[in-house]
């Protein structure tokens, strides 16, 4: 499976496979039948959250969020980056989680805190640029760059770059990788609110090779394309939010053999299968393909 997927992706170039949803099967049946408006244009233009009870609707890569809350642009242990994108919005559980993880980084790891990348748009939904997922207010990108200070100006937050932790196209970590990164990833993966974390394969293997004691948290660390300037945390649907669709849990076990396979395939890419069916072009998400509730999320004050 990985082999086929990887060869298809190499064939298509990374952009087509740089998604961050790890193939969630979405079963949502929309009731917005016939509404062929392009969802990303509508959600991309919504500058404020909906005045509704906080709730995610649909799946991570096909949904929206009601009643989002803002991660403050600056807090005692974090700063939100790239404020011009207006993606520091999420469900309350996600904002709480990010604050908690940043406090851990500041008090247990020796960092100043965390730089927080994209979460979701004020009403979630598909974006005009970037991610496929991050649609329901349950995804958050955390920068790999250890903050030097937490008083960056807006301009600095637009211009500062994160650091990459990979070498050999993600097969291995580079010298920027540290025990601190691992401690933060372990803390995040050990949190019961978290469903999975996406990071480049070399980082997962590095953690597989050095984790001692309880290794169960490794299960939630999922090797994926990209994700060397930041890691991506995905939360479970909050309890009781019935319009929210969880992804199937990661396979049982620590997933280390799977990560080894990713690395082998990076170092020695399998030849494309000449009999593989041509990949289907990705269909634009129209309002008709989103959960019915997303219409009211869009029109609510
Ligand atoms: Zn992400």
Short mmCIF file of C-alpha atoms and ligand atoms in Angstrom, two decimals:
data_model
loop_
_atom_site.label_atom_id
_atom_site.label_comp_id
_atom_site.label_asym_id
_atom_site.label_seq_id
_atom_site.Cartn_x
_atom_site.Cartn_y
_atom_site.Cartn_z
CA UNK A 1 0.00 0.00 0.00
CA UNK A 2 2.68 2.47 1.05
CA UNK A 3 4.81 1.31 -1.84
CA UNK A 4 2.08 1.91 -4.39
CA UNK A 5 1.11 5.22 -2.86
CA UNK A 6 4.69 6.37 -2.71
CA UNK A 7 5.42 5.49 -6.32
CA UNK A 8 2.26 7.26 -7.44
CA UNK A 9 3.30 10.28 -5.43
CA UNK A 10 6.80 10.36 -6.81
CA UNK A 11 5.25 10.08 -10.22
CA UNK A 12 2.93 12.99 -9.56
CA UNK A 13 5.49 15.09 -7.71
CA UNK A 14 5.03 15.88 -4.09
CA UNK A 15 2.49 18.66 -4.42
CA UNK A 16 -0.26 16.30 -5.37
CA UNK A 17 0.44 14.11 -2.38
CA UNK A 18 1.46 16.72 0.10
CA UNK A 19 -1.95 16.55 1.70
CA UNK A 20 -2.11 16.07 5.39
CA UNK A 21 -5.22 14.02 5.83
CA UNK A 22 -3.76 10.52 5.56
CA UNK A 23 -6.62 9.29 3.44
CA UNK A 24 -9.56 9.70 5.74
CA UNK A 25 -12.63 7.98 4.35
CA UNK A 26 -15.39 10.50 4.65
CA UNK A 27 -18.91 9.22 4.67
CA UNK A 28 -20.73 12.50 5.07
CA UNK A 29 -23.85 12.72 3.02
CA UNK A 30 -24.53 16.31 2.24
CA UNK A 31 -27.99 17.78 2.11
CA UNK A 32 -26.78 20.86 0.24
CA UNK A 33 -27.53 18.94 -2.92
CA UNK A 34 -27.20 21.02 -6.00
CA UNK A 35 -25.22 23.81 -4.37
CA UNK A 36 -22.28 23.88 -6.75
CA UNK A 37 -20.60 26.94 -5.26
CA UNK A 38 -16.89 26.42 -4.64
CA UNK A 39 -16.51 26.00 -0.89
CA UNK A 40 -12.96 27.30 -0.56
CA UNK A 41 -13.91 30.67 -2.01
CA UNK A 42 -16.74 31.05 0.50
CA UNK A 43 -14.87 29.81 3.57
CA UNK A 44 -11.70 31.59 2.53
CA UNK A 45 -13.61 34.88 2.56
CA UNK A 46 -15.13 34.43 6.03
CA UNK A 47 -13.14 36.68 8.33
CA UNK A 48 -14.95 35.98 11.60
CA UNK A 49 -16.22 32.83 13.32
CA UNK A 50 -19.90 31.89 13.31
CA UNK A 51 -21.99 32.90 16.28
CA UNK A 52 -22.94 29.34 17.16
CA UNK A 53 -22.19 26.68 19.71
CA UNK A 54 -18.67 25.36 19.13
CA UNK A 55 -18.85 22.21 17.05
CA UNK A 56 -16.89 20.59 14.23
CA UNK A 57 -18.87 19.22 11.29
CA UNK A 58 -17.70 16.51 8.91
CA UNK A 59 -14.19 15.17 8.45
CA UNK A 60 -10.78 16.79 8.72
CA UNK A 61 -10.54 17.19 4.94
CA UNK A 62 -14.22 17.78 4.22
CA UNK A 63 -15.95 19.86 6.84
CA UNK A 64 -16.23 23.14 8.67
CA UNK A 65 -16.41 24.47 12.20
CA UNK A 66 -19.08 26.36 14.11
CA UNK A 67 -18.28 28.68 17.00
CA UNK A 68 -14.52 28.68 16.59
CA UNK A 69 -12.38 30.43 19.17
CA UNK A 70 -9.20 32.35 18.52
CA UNK A 71 -5.80 31.33 19.77
CA UNK A 72 -4.57 34.64 21.14
CA UNK A 73 -1.87 35.99 18.85
CA UNK A 74 0.53 36.01 21.78
CA UNK A 75 0.33 34.21 25.11
CA UNK A 76 2.72 33.55 27.98
CA UNK A 77 4.17 30.49 26.24
CA UNK A 78 3.26 30.83 22.56
CA UNK A 79 2.99 33.04 19.53
CA UNK A 80 0.79 32.45 16.52
CA UNK A 81 2.73 32.89 13.28
CA UNK A 82 1.75 34.27 9.86
CA UNK A 83 -1.12 36.29 11.26
CA UNK A 84 -2.05 37.54 7.79
CA UNK A 85 -3.43 34.10 7.00
CA UNK A 86 -6.03 34.40 9.78
CA UNK A 87 -5.73 30.72 10.59
CA UNK A 88 -5.33 30.95 14.36
CA UNK A 89 -8.92 29.73 14.86
CA UNK A 90 -10.02 26.33 16.14
CA UNK A 91 -12.35 24.44 18.40
CA UNK A 92 -11.89 25.24 22.12
CA UNK A 93 -10.36 21.80 22.73
CA UNK A 94 -7.65 22.49 20.17
CA UNK A 95 -6.83 25.90 21.57
CA UNK A 96 -6.62 24.41 25.06
CA UNK A 97 -4.38 21.64 23.80
CA UNK A 98 -2.00 24.05 22.08
CA UNK A 99 -1.75 26.20 25.20
CA UNK A 100 -1.08 23.11 27.33
CA UNK A 101 1.62 21.84 24.99
CA UNK A 102 3.28 25.24 24.87
CA UNK A 103 3.29 25.35 28.66
CA UNK A 104 4.95 21.93 28.68
CA UNK A 105 7.59 23.19 26.25
CA UNK A 106 8.25 26.18 28.48
CA UNK A 107 8.29 24.41 31.81
CA UNK A 108 9.56 20.89 31.06
CA UNK A 109 11.71 21.17 27.97
CA UNK A 110 13.65 24.38 28.38
CA UNK A 111 12.18 26.14 25.39
CA UNK A 112 10.58 29.56 25.63
CA UNK A 113 7.36 27.98 24.40
CA UNK A 114 6.02 27.23 20.93
CA UNK A 115 5.51 28.98 17.63
CA UNK A 116 2.14 27.90 16.31
CA UNK A 117 1.50 27.64 12.58
CA UNK A 118 -1.81 27.12 10.84
CA UNK A 119 -4.84 25.93 12.69
CA UNK A 120 -8.10 26.63 10.81
CA UNK A 121 -9.96 29.47 9.17
CA UNK A 122 -12.57 31.24 11.33
CA UNK A 123 -15.30 28.97 9.99
CA UNK A 124 -12.98 26.16 8.97
CA UNK A 125 -13.73 24.65 5.61
CA UNK A 126 -11.42 24.24 2.64
CA UNK A 127 -8.74 26.86 2.07
CA UNK A 128 -7.76 28.81 -1.01
CA UNK A 129 -4.13 27.84 -0.45
CA UNK A 130 -2.30 25.11 1.39
CA UNK A 131 -3.80 22.28 3.35
CA UNK A 132 -6.42 19.78 2.38
CA UNK A 133 -7.28 19.14 6.00
CA UNK A 134 -7.43 21.66 8.87
CA UNK A 135 -11.12 22.11 7.99
CA UNK A 136 -12.86 21.31 11.27
CA UNK A 137 -10.81 23.21 13.85
CA UNK A 138 -9.13 20.06 15.14
CA UNK A 139 -5.74 20.32 13.38
CA UNK A 140 -2.78 22.46 14.41
CA UNK A 141 0.72 22.86 12.98
CA UNK A 142 3.55 23.39 15.47
CA UNK A 143 6.80 24.85 14.25
CA UNK A 144 10.03 22.91 14.68
CA UNK A 145 11.92 26.13 15.35
CA UNK A 146 12.52 26.56 19.09
CA UNK A 147 11.37 30.11 19.87
CA UNK A 148 14.11 32.49 20.90
CA UNK A 149 11.62 35.09 22.03
CA UNK A 150 7.87 35.49 22.31
CA UNK A 151 7.61 39.17 21.49
CA UNK A 152 7.93 38.94 17.73
CA UNK A 153 6.16 41.72 15.85
CA UNK A 154 3.54 41.01 13.19
CA UNK A 155 6.15 41.67 10.52
CA UNK A 156 8.66 39.35 12.11
CA UNK A 157 6.00 36.67 12.25
CA UNK A 158 5.44 37.03 8.53
CA UNK A 159 9.11 36.86 7.65
CA UNK A 160 10.74 34.47 10.10
CA UNK A 161 11.15 30.94 8.76
CA UNK A 162 11.02 27.70 10.67
CA UNK A 163 13.88 25.21 10.44
CA UNK A 164 13.87 21.87 8.70
CA UNK A 165 14.85 18.82 10.72
CA UNK A 166 15.36 16.44 7.84
CA UNK A 167 18.06 15.23 5.53
CA UNK A 168 18.02 12.77 2.60
CA UNK A 169 14.48 13.78 1.65
CA UNK A 170 13.14 12.87 5.05
CA UNK A 171 14.81 9.48 5.50
CA UNK A 172 16.87 10.84 8.39
CA UNK A 173 16.95 13.68 10.87
CA UNK A 174 19.61 16.37 10.56
CA UNK A 175 21.60 18.18 13.27
CA UNK A 176 18.63 20.38 14.20
CA UNK A 177 16.78 17.37 15.58
CA UNK A 178 16.98 17.27 19.36
CA UNK A 179 15.85 15.45 22.45
CA UNK A 180 13.61 18.47 23.10
CA UNK A 181 11.73 17.89 19.86
CA UNK A 182 11.22 14.28 20.85
CA UNK A 183 10.00 15.22 24.32
CA UNK A 184 7.44 17.62 22.88
CA UNK A 185 6.26 15.08 20.32
CA UNK A 186 6.00 12.41 23.01
CA UNK A 187 4.00 14.71 25.25
CA UNK A 188 1.64 15.56 22.38
CA UNK A 189 1.20 11.94 21.34
CA UNK A 190 0.56 10.87 24.94
CA UNK A 191 -2.34 13.30 25.26
CA UNK A 192 -5.71 11.51 25.11
CA UNK A 193 -7.18 14.42 23.12
CA UNK A 194 -4.78 13.65 20.26
CA UNK A 195 -5.72 11.21 17.49
CA UNK A 196 -2.50 11.30 15.45
CA UNK A 197 0.54 13.39 14.67
CA UNK A 198 2.13 13.73 11.25
CA UNK A 199 5.88 14.07 10.97
CA UNK A 200 8.50 13.12 8.37
CA UNK A 201 9.56 9.44 8.39
CA UNK A 202 13.13 9.99 9.59
CA UNK A 203 11.86 11.59 12.80
CA UNK A 204 9.60 8.67 13.55
CA UNK A 205 12.44 6.21 13.03
CA UNK A 206 14.72 8.31 15.24
CA UNK A 207 12.13 8.15 18.01
CA UNK A 208 11.56 4.42 17.47
CA UNK A 209 15.29 3.89 17.87
CA UNK A 210 15.64 5.81 21.11
CA UNK A 211 12.30 5.61 22.97
CA UNK A 212 12.58 3.77 26.24
CA UNK A 213 9.93 2.67 28.71
CA UNK A 214 6.34 2.97 27.58
CA UNK A 215 6.36 3.10 23.79
CA UNK A 216 2.61 3.12 23.24
CA UNK A 217 2.60 6.81 22.31
CA UNK A 218 4.58 5.98 19.16
CA UNK A 219 1.44 4.54 17.63
CA UNK A 220 -0.01 7.99 17.11
CA UNK A 221 3.12 9.33 15.40
CA UNK A 222 2.47 8.88 11.70
CA UNK A 223 5.16 9.20 9.05
CA UNK A 224 4.01 11.48 6.25
CA UNK A 225 5.25 13.59 3.37
CA UNK A 226 6.56 17.03 4.21
CA UNK A 227 6.21 17.88 7.91
CA UNK A 228 9.87 18.66 8.56
CA UNK A 229 9.42 22.41 9.20
CA UNK A 230 6.47 21.70 11.46
CA UNK A 231 4.60 18.76 12.88
CA UNK A 232 0.87 18.45 12.62
CA UNK A 233 -1.34 17.51 15.55
CA UNK A 234 -4.82 16.16 14.89
CA UNK A 235 -7.30 15.92 17.71
CA UNK A 236 -10.12 13.44 18.15
CA UNK A 237 -13.67 14.64 17.78
CA UNK A 238 -14.74 16.15 21.10
CA UNK A 239 -17.08 13.88 23.05
CA UNK A 240 -20.70 14.37 22.14
CA UNK A 241 -20.14 16.25 18.90
CA UNK A 242 -22.10 13.89 16.71
CA UNK A 243 -21.66 15.83 13.50
CA UNK A 244 -17.88 15.33 13.73
CA UNK A 245 -16.29 12.37 11.94
CA UNK A 246 -13.27 10.67 13.46
CA UNK A 247 -10.72 8.95 11.32
CA UNK A 248 -10.10 5.25 11.90
CA UNK A 249 -7.49 4.92 14.66
CA UNK A 250 -3.91 4.16 13.60
CA UNK A 251 -3.11 0.45 13.24
CA UNK A 252 -2.24 -1.35 16.47
CA UNK A 253 1.39 -1.36 17.55
CA UNK A 254 4.11 1.25 17.53
CA UNK A 255 4.20 1.62 13.72
CA UNK A 256 7.99 1.43 13.68
CA UNK A 257 8.20 -1.24 10.99
CA UNK A 258 5.94 0.90 8.83
CA UNK A 259 8.22 3.90 9.35
CA UNK A 260 11.21 1.76 8.34
CA UNK A 261 9.40 0.91 5.12
CA UNK A 262 8.83 4.59 4.39
CA UNK A 263 12.53 5.22 4.82
CA UNK A 264 13.51 2.32 2.57
CA UNK A 265 11.14 3.60 -0.10
CA UNK A 266 12.61 7.10 0.13
CA UNK A 267 16.16 5.78 -0.22
CA UNK A 268 15.27 3.30 -2.94
CA UNK A 269 12.08 4.45 -4.62
CA UNK A 270 10.04 1.62 -6.10
CA UNK A 271 9.51 1.79 -9.85
CA UNK A 272 6.08 3.08 -10.82
CA UNK A 273 3.70 0.25 -11.56
CA UNK A 274 2.93 0.52 -15.30
CA UNK A 275 -0.43 -1.14 -14.72
CA UNK A 276 -1.50 1.23 -11.98
CA UNK A 277 -4.65 3.13 -12.86
CA UNK A 278 -4.15 6.79 -13.59
CA UNK A 279 -4.77 8.79 -10.41
CA UNK A 280 -8.07 10.59 -10.41
CA UNK A 281 -7.82 14.35 -10.43
CA UNK A 282 -8.99 15.78 -7.16
CA UNK A 283 -12.50 17.15 -7.36
CA UNK A 284 -13.16 20.66 -6.15
CA UNK A 285 -15.13 20.70 -2.91
CA UNK A 286 -18.46 22.32 -3.59
CA UNK A 287 -20.96 23.22 -0.91
CA UNK A 288 -22.93 20.19 -2.06
CA UNK A 289 -20.08 17.94 -0.93
CA UNK A 290 -19.76 19.42 2.55
CA UNK A 291 -21.99 18.45 5.49
CA UNK A 292 -25.35 20.18 5.41
CA UNK A 293 -24.55 22.10 8.62
CA UNK A 294 -21.76 23.94 6.82
CA UNK A 295 -24.33 26.10 5.02
CA UNK A 296 -25.57 27.52 8.30
CA UNK A 297 -22.01 27.89 9.57
CA UNK A 298 -21.37 30.06 6.56
CA UNK A 299 -24.46 32.23 6.92
CA UNK A 300 -24.52 32.62 10.72
CA UNK A 301 -23.49 36.03 12.01
ZN1 LIG B 1 -0.99 20.62 9.08
#
